[in-house]
Amino acid sequence: EDQVTQSPEALRLQEGESSSLNCSYTVSGLRGLFWYRQDPGKGPEFLFTLYSAGEEKEKERLKATLTKKESFLHITAPKPEDSATYLCAVHPGDTGRRALTFGSGTRLQVQP
Amino acid sequence: ETGVTQTPRHLVMGMTNKKSLKCEQHLGHNAMYWYKQSAKKPLELMFVYSLEERVENNSVPSRFSPECPNSSHLFLHLHTLQPEDSALYLCASSQMDMYEQYFGPGTRLTVT
């Protein structure tokens, strides 16, 4: 069974304090790993797709990396507007399913 | 309108009511999804439609009935719901051969 575990559950940072969020996954034949950002009461906003180990993607202060077992979302010099819940999801390539399996998310709070 | 839209944004209904949630995507995608998001739980897939055909039903109770009249529109018909059905209901869309899913803002449903 596909599993996605995100850690930490919650993270509080000071503005400018860089850190990383972790997404560990177990899936048969990974087709893609996805990162989303979700603000309270809103739908998830797509950030990145990673397809293979060693791949990296960047967007502003965010950088996502992928290994065979986990992905990291690195946040460099975060600002208060980066506060949100960050979701990781995987697409299992071997099962024929089209649905993503999501983790429970990391709730990030950046204080000024 | 751009992206994925959902109406209504908020809905309060009694356990004996019948209501419908509407989703429309303006991205030219051909797959659409319904997810349920409850507090402190990962997103739960409910239904997947691909080319207007239901291809996945994730053991959802029959009081939830989806309808996909064309590739741009998706409905979720609700009847005789239970209080535990109160949640944020999210619609998403994607291209069949690309797995990034784009989400709407969600409908916050409260069952009284």
PDB file of N, CA, C and O in Angstrom, chain A residues 78-105:
ATOM      1  N   PRO A  78      12.846  32.363   4.743  1.00  0.00           N
ATOM      2  CA  PRO A  78      11.401  32.485   4.598  1.00  0.00           C
ATOM      3  C   PRO A  78      10.867  33.828   5.087  1.00  0.00           C
ATOM      4  O   PRO A  78      11.449  34.475   5.963  1.00  0.00           O
ATOM      5  N   LYS A  79       9.715  34.180   4.505  1.00  0.00           N
ATOM      6  CA  LYS A  79       9.004  35.391   4.901  1.00  0.00           C
ATOM      7  C   LYS A  79       7.656  34.995   5.489  1.00  0.00           C
ATOM      8  O   LYS A  79       7.168  33.881   5.240  1.00  0.00           O
ATOM      9  N   PRO A  80       7.018  35.888   6.240  1.00  0.00           N
ATOM     10  CA  PRO A  80       5.703  35.545   6.820  1.00  0.00           C
ATOM     11  C   PRO A  80       4.693  35.055   5.793  1.00  0.00           C
ATOM     12  O   PRO A  80       3.865  34.184   6.101  1.00  0.00           O
ATOM     13  N   GLU A  81       4.757  35.551   4.577  1.00  0.00           N
ATOM     14  CA  GLU A  81       3.797  35.121   3.544  1.00  0.00           C
ATOM     15  C   GLU A  81       4.025  33.684   3.088  1.00  0.00           C
ATOM     16  O   GLU A  81       3.208  33.131   2.341  1.00  0.00           O
ATOM     17  N   ASP A  82       5.112  33.062   3.525  1.00  0.00           N
ATOM     18  CA  ASP A  82       5.340  31.642   3.230  1.00  0.00           C
ATOM     19  C   ASP A  82       4.581  30.739   4.208  1.00  0.00           C
ATOM     20  O   ASP A  82       4.562  29.515   4.047  1.00  0.00           O
ATOM     21  N   SER A  83       3.961  31.329   5.201  1.00  0.00           N
ATOM     22  CA  SER A  83       3.191  30.553   6.174  1.00  0.00           C
ATOM     23  C   SER A  83       2.024  29.877   5.474  1.00  0.00           C
ATOM     24  O   SER A  83       1.233  30.536   4.792  1.00  0.00           O
ATOM     25  N   ALA A  84       1.932  28.560   5.617  1.00  0.00           N
ATOM     26  CA  ALA A  84       0.896  27.761   4.967  1.00  0.00           C
ATOM     27  C   ALA A  84       1.116  26.308   5.376  1.00  0.00           C
ATOM     28  O   ALA A  84       2.086  25.987   6.059  1.00  0.00           O
ATOM     29  N   THR A  85       0.227  25.443   4.913  1.00  0.00           N
ATOM     30  CA  THR A  85       0.458  24.009   5.047  1.00  0.00           C
ATOM     31  C   THR A  85       1.016  23.509   3.720  1.00  0.00           C
ATOM     32  O   THR A  85       0.469  23.806   2.655  1.00  0.00           O
ATOM     33  N   TYR A  86       2.095  22.758   3.793  1.00  0.00           N
ATOM     34  CA  TYR A  86       2.741  22.221   2.587  1.00  0.00           C
ATOM     35  C   TYR A  86       2.437  20.720   2.511  1.00  0.00           C
ATOM     36  O   TYR A  86       2.706  19.968   3.448  1.00  0.00           O
ATOM     37  N   LEU A  87       1.864  20.339   1.384  1.00  0.00           N
ATOM     38  CA  LEU A  87       1.428  18.961   1.170  1.00  0.00           C
ATOM     39  C   LEU A  87       2.326  18.280   0.150  1.00  0.00           C
ATOM     40  O   LEU A  87       2.708  18.881  -0.853  1.00  0.00           O
ATOM     41  N   CYS A  88       2.604  17.022   0.417  1.00  0.00           N
ATOM     42  CA  CYS A  88       3.356  16.182  -0.501  1.00  0.00           C
ATOM     43  C   CYS A  88       2.411  15.084  -0.988  1.00  0.00           C
ATOM     44  O   CYS A  88       1.575  14.597  -0.219  1.00  0.00           O
ATOM     45  N   ALA A  89       2.522  14.701  -2.239  1.00  0.00           N
ATOM     46  CA  ALA A  89       1.686  13.637  -2.788  1.00  0.00           C
ATOM     47  C   ALA A  89       2.488  12.829  -3.781  1.00  0.00           C
ATOM     48  O   ALA A  89       3.412  13.340  -4.418  1.00  0.00           O
ATOM     49  N   VAL A  90       2.133  11.550  -3.939  1.00  0.00           N
ATOM     50  CA  VAL A  90       2.821  10.699  -4.900  1.00  0.00           C
ATOM     51  C   VAL A  90       1.811  10.082  -5.848  1.00  0.00           C
ATOM     52  O   VAL A  90       0.656   9.838  -5.485  1.00  0.00           O
ATOM     53  N   HIS A  91       2.269   9.828  -7.059  1.00  0.00           N
ATOM     54  CA  HIS A  91       1.461   9.089  -8.017  1.00  0.00           C
ATOM     55  C   HIS A  91       2.113   7.731  -8.238  1.00  0.00           C
ATOM     56  O   HIS A  91       3.243   7.651  -8.708  1.00  0.00           O
ATOM     57  N   PRO A  92       1.389   6.669  -7.885  1.00  0.00           N
ATOM     58  CA  PRO A  92       1.946   5.334  -8.057  1.00  0.00           C
ATOM     59  C   PRO A  92       1.823   4.878  -9.497  1.00  0.00           C
ATOM     60  O   PRO A  92       0.742   4.838 -10.061  1.00  0.00           O
ATOM     61  N   GLY A  93       2.921   4.551 -10.098  1.00  0.00           N
ATOM     62  CA  GLY A  93       2.881   4.250 -11.515  1.00  0.00           C
ATOM     63  C   GLY A  93       2.447   2.842 -11.863  1.00  0.00           C
ATOM     64  O   GLY A  93       2.000   2.594 -12.970  1.00  0.00           O
ATOM     65  N   ASP A  94       2.542   1.903 -10.909  1.00  0.00           N
ATOM     66  CA  ASP A  94       2.319   0.507 -11.250  1.00  0.00           C
ATOM     67  C   ASP A  94       0.900   0.004 -11.065  1.00  0.00           C
ATOM     68  O   ASP A  94       0.584  -1.093 -11.473  1.00  0.00           O
ATOM     69  N   THR A  95       0.059   0.773 -10.406  1.00  0.00           N
ATOM     70  CA  THR A  95      -1.251   0.253 -10.027  1.00  0.00           C
ATOM     71  C   THR A  95      -2.348   0.604 -11.024  1.00  0.00           C
ATOM     72  O   THR A  95      -3.447   0.112 -10.905  1.00  0.00           O
ATOM     73  N   GLY A  96      -2.059   1.478 -11.955  1.00  0.00           N
ATOM     74  CA  GLY A  96      -3.105   1.893 -12.883  1.00  0.00           C
ATOM     75  C   GLY A  96      -4.030   2.946 -12.324  1.00  0.00           C
ATOM     76  O   GLY A  96      -4.917   3.431 -13.024  1.00  0.00           O
ATOM     77  N   ARG A  97      -3.854   3.306 -11.068  1.00  0.00           N
ATOM     78  CA  ARG A  97      -4.709   4.323 -10.473  1.00  0.00           C
ATOM     79  C   ARG A  97      -4.269   5.696 -10.942  1.00  0.00           C
ATOM     80  O   ARG A  97      -3.088   5.944 -11.192  1.00  0.00           O
ATOM     81  N   ARG A  98      -5.228   6.566 -11.053  1.00  0.00           N
ATOM     82  CA  ARG A  98      -4.932   7.928 -11.476  1.00  0.00           C
ATOM     83  C   ARG A  98      -4.836   8.877 -10.297  1.00  0.00           C
ATOM     84  O   ARG A  98      -4.509  10.036 -10.459  1.00  0.00           O
ATOM     85  N   ALA A  99      -5.159   8.385  -9.116  1.00  0.00           N
ATOM     86  CA  ALA A  99      -5.260   9.286  -7.977  1.00  0.00           C
ATOM     87  C   ALA A  99      -3.911   9.458  -7.293  1.00  0.00           C
ATOM     88  O   ALA A  99      -3.057   8.581  -7.328  1.00  0.00           O
ATOM     89  N   LEU A 100      -3.759  10.604  -6.680  1.00  0.00           N
ATOM     90  CA  LEU A 100      -2.574  10.873  -5.876  1.00  0.00           C
ATOM     91  C   LEU A 100      -2.819  10.416  -4.448  1.00  0.00           C
ATOM     92  O   LEU A 100      -3.940  10.452  -3.962  1.00  0.00           O
ATOM     93  N   THR A 101      -1.756   9.975  -3.771  1.00  0.00           N
ATOM     94  CA  THR A 101      -1.803   9.690  -2.348  1.00  0.00           C
ATOM     95  C   THR A 101      -1.117  10.831  -1.627  1.00  0.00           C
ATOM     96  O   THR A 101       0.065  11.095  -1.881  1.00  0.00           O
ATOM     97  N   PHE A 102      -1.853  11.501  -0.757  1.00  0.00           N
ATOM     98  CA  PHE A 102      -1.334  12.678  -0.058  1.00  0.00           C
ATOM     99  C   PHE A 102      -0.842  12.344   1.338  1.00  0.00           C
ATOM    100  O   PHE A 102      -1.364  11.452   2.003  1.00  0.00           O
ATOM    101  N   GLY A 103       0.158  13.109   1.792  1.00  0.00           N
ATOM    102  CA  GLY A 103       0.552  13.097   3.189  1.00  0.00           C
ATOM    103  C   GLY A 103      -0.344  14.037   3.979  1.00  0.00           C
ATOM    104  O   GLY A 103      -1.208  14.723   3.410  1.00  0.00           O
ATOM    105  N   SER A 104      -0.132  14.056   5.287  1.00  0.00           N
ATOM    106  CA  SER A 104      -0.966  14.891   6.164  1.00  0.00           C
ATOM    107  C   SER A 104      -0.539  16.345   6.182  1.00  0.00           C
ATOM    108  O   SER A 104      -1.259  17.196   6.705  1.00  0.00           O
ATOM    109  N   GLY A 105       0.642  16.638   5.631  1.00  0.00           N
ATOM    110  CA  GLY A 105       1.073  18.019   5.518  1.00  0.00           C
ATOM    111  C   GLY A 105       1.961  18.487   6.667  1.00  0.00           C
ATOM    112  O   GLY A 105       1.979  17.883   7.749  1.00  0.00           O
TER     113      GLY A 105
END
